[in-house]
Backbone as JSON Lines, residues from 0, in Angstrom:
{"i":0,"aa":"X","n":[29.46,93.59,69.05],"ca":[27.99,92.86,67.99],"c":[27.51,95.1,68.14]}
{"i":1,"aa":"X","n":[27.37,95.34,66.68],"ca":[27.2,96.82,65.93],"c":[25.63,96.94,65.69]}
{"i":2,"aa":"X","n":[25.02,97.93,66.29],"ca":[23.65,98.3,66.1],"c":[23.56,99.84,65.27]}
{"i":3,"aa":"X","n":[22.88,99.56,64.43],"ca":[23.17,101.28,63.07],"c":[21.73,101.46,63.32]}
{"i":4,"aa":"X","n":[21.23,102.83,64.19],"ca":[19.47,102.81,63.52],"c":[19.59,104.16,62.74]}
{"i":5,"aa":"X","n":[18.71,104.68,61.88],"ca":[18.87,105.06,61.59],"c":[17.63,106.15,61.68]}
{"i":6,"aa":"X","n":[16.65,107.8,62.34],"ca":[16.21,108.49,61.85],"c":[15.33,109.68,61.36]}
{"i":7,"aa":"X","n":[15.11,110.39,60.95],"ca":[14.41,111.74,60.89],"c":[13.61,110.92,59.13]}
{"i":8,"aa":"X","n":[13.03,110.03,58.77],"ca":[12.65,110.37,57.87],"c":[10.92,111.11,57.9]}
{"i":9,"aa":"X","n":[10.91,110.79,57.02],"ca":[9.18,111.23,56.89],"c":[9.0,112.0,54.79]}
{"i":10,"aa":"X","n":[7.67,112.93,54.87],"ca":[6.94,112.93,53.54],"c":[7.27,114.76,54.13]}
{"i":11,"aa":"X","n":[7.74,114.72,53.17],"ca":[8.03,116.59,52.51],"c":[7.84,116.27,50.96]}
{"i":12,"aa":"X","n":[7.51,118.23,51.05],"ca":[6.31,117.85,49.93],"c":[8.48,118.99,48.42]}
{"i":13,"aa":"X","n":[8.01,119.0,47.4],"ca":[8.82,119.18,46.77],"c":[9.88,120.01,47.03]}
{"i":14,"aa":"X","n":[11.2,121.0,46.66],"ca":[11.71,122.13,47.8],"c":[12.27,121.75,49.36]}
{"i":15,"aa":"X","n":[12.3,121.48,49.58],"ca":[11.62,121.28,51.2],"c":[12.29,119.6,51.75]}
{"i":16,"aa":"X","n":[13.71,120.14,52.92],"ca":[14.27,119.71,54.01],"c":[13.58,119.02,54.03]}
{"i":17,"aa":"X","n":[15.0,118.16,55.34],"ca":[14.9,116.82,55.88],"c":[16.51,116.95,56.39]}
{"i":18,"aa":"X","n":[16.23,116.06,57.39],"ca":[17.53,116.18,58.33],"c":[17.45,114.29,58.97]}
{"i":19,"aa":"X","n":[18.52,113.42,58.63],"ca":[18.64,112.74,58.91],"c":[19.62,111.86,59.46]}
{"i":20,"aa":"X","n":[19.61,111.45,60.68],"ca":[20.1,111.61,61.35],"c":[20.59,109.6,61.53]}
{"i":21,"aa":"X","n":[21.55,109.03,62.52],"ca":[22.53,107.86,61.85],"c":[23.37,107.98,63.42]}
{"i":22,"aa":"X","n":[22.91,106.34,64.72],"ca":[23.68,106.66,65.74],"c":[24.61,104.97,65.69]}
{"i":23,"aa":"X","n":[25.26,104.33,65.68],"ca":[25.58,103.1,65.6],"c":[26.09,102.84,67.31]}
{"i":24,"aa":"X","n":[26.1,101.93,68.48],"ca":[26.5,101.81,69.35],"c":[27.17,100.47,69.19]}
{"i":25,"aa":"X","n":[27.6,100.28,70.15],"ca":[28.35,98.96,70.23],"c":[29.97,98.67,70.83]}
{"i":26,"aa":"X","n":[30.39,97.59,70.9],"ca":[31.61,97.79,70.23],"c":[32.12,97.91,69.1]}
{"i":27,"aa":"X","n":[33.12,98.85,69.39],"ca":[34.01,99.75,68.02],"c":[34.81,99.96,67.98]}
{"i":28,"aa":"X","n":[35.99,99.21,68.26],"ca":[36.87,99.34,68.69],"c":[37.39,100.94,67.44]}
{"i":29,"aa":"X","n":[37.37,101.29,66.08],"ca":[37.41,102.37,65.75],"c":[36.52,102.61,64.54]}
{"i":30,"aa":"X","n":[36.32,103.58,63.77],"ca":[35.7,103.43,62.82],"c":[36.07,103.98,61.99]}
{"i":31,"aa":"X","n":[35.05,103.76,60.71],"ca":[36.92,104.61,59.45],"c":[35.34,105.57,58.48]}
{"i":32,"aa":"X","n":[34.38,105.02,58.56],"ca":[33.31,106.13,57.53],"c":[32.42,105.64,57.94]}
{"i":33,"aa":"X","n":[31.82,106.92,57.57],"ca":[29.69,106.29,57.76],"c":[29.37,106.98,56.93]}
{"i":34,"aa":"X","n":[28.45,105.84,55.88],"ca":[28.25,107.18,54.53],"c":[26.6,106.37,54.57]}
{"i":35,"aa":"X","n":[26.4,106.86,54.15],"ca":[24.44,107.23,53.69],"c":[24.22,106.96,51.56]}
{"i":36,"aa":"X","n":[22.89,105.73,51.62],"ca":[23.13,104.68,51.14],"c":[21.33,105.17,50.67]}
{"i":37,"aa":"X","n":[20.24,104.94,48.83],"ca":[19.91,105.03,49.72],"c":[19.03,103.73,48.15]}
{"i":38,"aa":"X","n":[17.16,103.52,48.2],"ca":[17.55,102.87,46.96],"c":[15.91,103.26,47.35]}
{"i":39,"aa":"X","n":[15.53,103.14,45.66],"ca":[14.23,104.23,45.79],"c":[13.41,102.33,44.38]}
{"i":40,"aa":"X","n":[12.12,102.45,44.74],"ca":[11.7,100.55,44.26],"c":[12.25,100.82,43.23]}
{"i":41,"aa":"X","n":[12.21,100.36,42.52],"ca":[12.56,99.14,41.63],"c":[14.26,99.52,40.51]}
{"i":42,"aa":"X","n":[14.88,100.3,41.62],"ca":[16.24,100.7,41.62],"c":[17.78,99.85,42.24]}
{"i":43,"aa":"X","n":[18.82,100.48,41.94],"ca":[19.44,99.59,42.54],"c":[20.4,100.67,43.73]}
{"i":44,"aa":"X","n":[20.59,99.7,45.25],"ca":[21.3,101.24,45.85],"c":[21.94,102.16,45.74]}
{"i":45,"aa":"X","n":[22.12,103.12,46.37],"ca":[23.01,103.65,45.87],"c":[23.26,104.87,46.81]}
{"i":46,"aa":"X","n":[25.05,104.52,46.36],"ca":[25.88,105.92,48.35],"c":[25.74,106.8,47.31]}
{"i":47,"aa":"X","n":[25.03,108.08,48.73],"ca":[24.91,109.38,48.68],"c":[26.01,110.42,48.8]}
{"i":48,"aa":"X","n":[26.06,110.03,49.95],"ca":[27.26,111.0,50.62],"c":[28.12,109.46,51.98]}
{"i":49,"aa":"X","n":[29.56,110.17,52.08],"ca":[29.84,109.26,53.07],"c":[31.1,110.93,53.89]}
{"i":50,"aa":"X","n":[30.77,109.91,54.83],"ca":[32.84,110.79,55.32],"c":[33.54,109.95,56.51]}
{"i":51,"aa":"X","n":[34.96,110.26,56.52],"ca":[35.41,109.36,56.82],"c":[35.97,110.62,58.4]}
{"i":52,"aa":"X","n":[37.01,108.98,58.86],"ca":[37.69,109.69,60.28],"c":[37.99,110.65,59.99]}
{"i":53,"aa":"X","n":[39.06,111.49,58.47],"ca":[39.05,112.16,58.47],"c":[38.67,113.53,58.16]}
{"i":54,"aa":"X","n":[37.4,113.69,57.96],"ca":[36.43,114.53,57.8],"c":[35.86,114.21,55.99]}
{"i":55,"aa":"X","n":[36.23,114.0,54.81],"ca":[36.52,114.17,54.39],"c":[35.35,113.98,54.11]}
{"i":56,"aa":"X","n":[34.5,114.28,53.45],"ca":[32.97,114.61,52.87],"c":[33.25,114.18,50.94]}
{"i":57,"aa":"X","n":[32.09,113.04,50.63],"ca":[31.5,112.56,48.72],"c":[30.37,112.52,48.57]}
{"i":58,"aa":"X","n":[30.26,112.73,47.9],"ca":[28.76,112.95,47.86],"c":[28.79,112.51,45.97]}
{"i":59,"aa":"X","n":[26.98,111.84,45.98],"ca":[26.85,111.99,44.9],"c":[26.83,112.74,43.02]}
{"i":60,"aa":"X","n":[26.86,112.86,42.51],"ca":[26.87,113.9,41.21],"c":[25.12,114.65,41.53]}
{"i":61,"aa":"X","n":[24.56,113.52,42.39],"ca":[22.79,114.3,41.88],"c":[22.43,114.96,42.86]}
{"i":62,"aa":"X","n":[22.74,114.57,43.78],"ca":[22.85,115.48,45.43],"c":[24.18,116.4,45.75]}
{"i":63,"aa":"X","n":[25.27,116.73,45.11],"ca":[25.66,117.99,45.92],"c":[25.54,119.22,45.21]}
{"i":64,"aa":"X","n":[25.95,119.77,46.65],"ca":[25.24,121.45,47.0],"c":[23.64,121.55,47.49]}
{"i":65,"aa":"X","n":[23.12,120.0,47.19],"ca":[21.79,120.02,47.45],"c":[21.95,119.81,49.46]}
{"i":66,"aa":"X","n":[22.54,118.29,49.32],"ca":[22.75,117.45,50.41],"c":[24.15,118.04,51.2]}
{"i":67,"aa":"X","n":[24.38,117.98,52.47],"ca":[25.29,118.1,53.53],"c":[25.28,116.98,54.4]}
{"i":68,"aa":"X","n":[26.43,116.22,54.54],"ca":[27.15,115.18,55.67],"c":[27.44,115.82,57.3]}
{"i":69,"aa":"X","n":[27.89,115.21,56.97],"ca":[28.65,115.67,59.23],"c":[28.03,115.4,60.41]}
{"i":70,"aa":"X","n":[29.42,114.9,60.8],"ca":[29.06,114.36,62.2],"c":[30.69,113.98,63.31]}
{"i":71,"aa":"X","n":[30.8,113.3,63.98],"ca":[31.99,113.2,64.76],"c":[31.44,111.19,65.0]}
{"i":72,"aa":"X","n":[32.98,111.42,63.88],"ca":[32.48,109.82,63.81],"c":[33.34,109.19,65.09]}
{"i":73,"aa":"X","n":[33.19,109.66,65.94],"ca":[34.21,110.1,67.72],"c":[32.96,109.0,68.29]}
{"i":74,"aa":"X","n":[32.75,110.25,67.74],"ca":[31.27,108.82,68.57],"c":[29.99,108.63,68.13]}
{"i":75,"aa":"X","n":[30.79,108.06,66.77],"ca":[29.82,107.13,65.86],"c":[28.69,107.51,65.97]}
{"i":76,"aa":"X","n":[28.2,109.27,65.56],"ca":[26.64,110.14,64.65],"c":[26.67,110.08,63.94]}
{"i":77,"aa":"X","n":[26.3,110.93,62.78],"ca":[25.86,111.76,62.01],"c":[25.07,112.27,61.17]}
{"i":78,"aa":"X","n":[24.98,112.81,60.35],"ca":[23.44,113.61,59.76],"c":[23.89,114.1,58.28]}
{"i":79,"aa":"X","n":[22.69,113.55,58.19],"ca":[22.72,113.92,56.59],"c":[21.42,114.87,56.36]}
{"i":80,"aa":"X","n":[21.51,116.08,55.86],"ca":[20.41,117.29,55.01],"c":[20.28,117.92,54.08]}
{"i":81,"aa":"X","n":[18.62,117.27,54.47],"ca":[19.56,117.34,52.63],"c":[18.04,118.96,52.37]}
{"i":82,"aa":"X","n":[18.48,119.4,51.55],"ca":[17.85,120.9,50.81],"c":[16.81,120.83,49.41]}
{"i":83,"aa":"X","n":[16.49,121.49,49.92],"ca":[15.46,121.57,48.09],"c":[15.52,120.23,47.15]}
{"i":84,"aa":"X","n":[14.23,118.77,48.44],"ca":[14.13,118.0,47.58],"c":[13.85,118.04,46.94]}
{"i":85,"aa":"X","n":[14.02,117.07,45.84],"ca":[13.58,116.4,44.66],"c":[12.96,115.82,44.57]}
{"i":86,"aa":"X","n":[11.09,115.35,43.93],"ca":[10.94,113.67,44.2],"c":[11.42,112.95,43.54]}
{"i":87,"aa":"X","n":[12.51,112.95,42.3],"ca":[13.38,112.0,42.7],"c":[14.68,111.7,43.73]}
{"i":88,"aa":"X","n":[14.48,112.2,45.09],"ca":[15.15,111.42,46.03],"c":[14.27,110.9,46.61]}
{"i":89,"aa":"X","n":[13.14,110.8,46.56],"ca":[12.38,110.02,46.78],"c":[13.15,108.57,47.06]}
{"i":90,"aa":"X","n":[13.08,108.09,48.16],"ca":[13.38,106.26,48.11],"c":[13.87,105.77,49.83]}
{"i":91,"aa":"X","n":[14.17,105.04,50.68],"ca":[14.89,104.23,51.74],"c":[16.02,104.51,51.92]}
{"i":92,"aa":"X","n":[16.29,105.68,53.23],"ca":[17.9,105.04,53.4],"c":[18.36,105.11,54.13]}
{"i":93,"aa":"X","n":[18.89,104.09,53.62],"ca":[20.3,103.74,55.23],"c":[21.97,104.0,55.41]}
{"i":94,"aa":"X","n":[21.79,103.87,56.15],"ca":[23.46,103.85,57.26],"c":[24.29,102.59,57.13]}
{"i":95,"aa":"X","n":[24.79,103.84,56.65],"ca":[26.23,102.46,56.61],"c":[27.13,102.19,57.1]}
{"i":96,"aa":"X","n":[28.64,102.04,58.79],"ca":[29.06,102.74,59.25],"c":[30.29,101.51,59.18]}
{"i":97,"aa":"X","n":[31.13,101.91,58.1],"ca":[32.85,100.78,58.3],"c":[33.62,100.74,59.47]}
{"i":98,"aa":"X","n":[33.67,100.12,60.2],"ca":[34.56,99.39,61.02],"c":[36.09,99.14,61.74]}
{"i":99,"aa":"X","n":[36.78,99.02,62.23],"ca":[38.38,97.95,62.12],"c":[37.51,97.66,63.69]}
{"i":100,"aa":"X","n":[38.1,96.73,63.85],"ca":[38.26,95.15,64.41],"c":[39.24,96.43,65.34]}
{"i":101,"aa":"X","n":[39.27,95.63,66.81],"ca":[40.68,95.77,67.4],"c":[41.38,94.38,67.18]}
{"i":102,"aa":"X","n":[41.59,93.91,66.64],"ca":[42.1,92.87,65.05],"c":[42.23,93.13,63.88]}
{"i":103,"aa":"X","n":[42.61,94.76,63.45],"ca":[42.23,94.98,61.99],"c":[41.74,94.24,60.89]}
{"i":104,"aa":"X","n":[40.0,93.21,61.5],"ca":[39.57,93.65,60.33],"c":[38.78,94.04,60.16]}
{"i":105,"aa":"X","n":[37.36,94.08,59.41],"ca":[36.43,95.56,58.5],"c":[35.49,94.72,58.54]}
{"i":106,"aa":"X","n":[35.37,95.34,59.23],"ca":[33.67,95.04,59.07],"c":[32.0,96.46,58.58]}
{"i":107,"aa":"X","n":[30.68,95.46,57.64],"ca":[30.42,97.2,56.79],"c":[28.53,96.66,58.61]}
{"i":108,"aa":"X","n":[28.45,97.37,58.86],"ca":[26.89,97.56,59.69],"c":[26.19,98.5,59.21]}
{"i":109,"aa":"X","n":[24.99,97.96,58.67],"ca":[23.96,98.32,58.07],"c":[22.52,99.21,59.34]}
{"i":110,"aa":"X","n":[21.49,99.85,59.05],"ca":[20.81,100.14,59.33],"c":[19.8,99.5,58.82]}
{"i":111,"aa":"X","n":[18.53,99.67,58.95],"ca":[16.76,98.86,58.25],"c":[16.4,100.06,57.87]}
{"i":112,"aa":"X","n":[16.55,100.59,57.88],"ca":[16.08,102.09,56.48],"c":[15.5,103.22,56.89]}
{"i":113,"aa":"X","n":[15.58,104.46,56.99],"ca":[14.49,105.0,56.95],"c":[13.76,105.81,55.4]}
{"i":114,"aa":"X","n":[12.13,105.79,55.62],"ca":[11.78,106.36,54.61],"c":[11.74,107.42,54.26]}
{"i":115,"aa":"X","n":[12.0,108.3,52.96],"ca":[11.81,109.59,52.91],"c":[11.36,109.57,51.12]}
{"i":116,"aa":"X","n":[10.28,110.15,51.59],"ca":[9.08,110.65,50.26],"c":[8.74,112.16,49.66]}
{"i":117,"aa":"X","n":[9.37,112.63,49.05],"ca":[9.18,114.08,48.22],"c":[7.46,113.5,47.5]}
{"i":118,"aa":"X","n":[7.14,114.86,47.54],"ca":[5.75,115.18,47.22],"c":[5.01,116.18,46.11]}
{"i":119,"aa":"X","n":[5.45,116.37,45.01],"ca":[5.46,117.17,44.36],"c":[4.3,118.0,44.85]}
């Protein structure tokens, strides 16, 4: 089993910054990618940023230039630095960890989410 825990959410004023952290633990043979998603009330969950085991980062257009994903997939930890926050960034942020088992099967594990609220 794999456990995923997100930390670092909270309340911040527009223009401010927050740093989210994601840590996965348990039986992990190999981590392929770790991603951040978010879901605002009444909206679908959307991908915010992701990073692969090769270090390639990908961002949603809405956060490019403001958010930075970084981490060490060998240690199964990833951070999301969020700057210049806007009210539309308000959402529950989830960490998704994509792993391979020793039998080369792929699995996704999700955390419980952390609330980010940006006030104006």
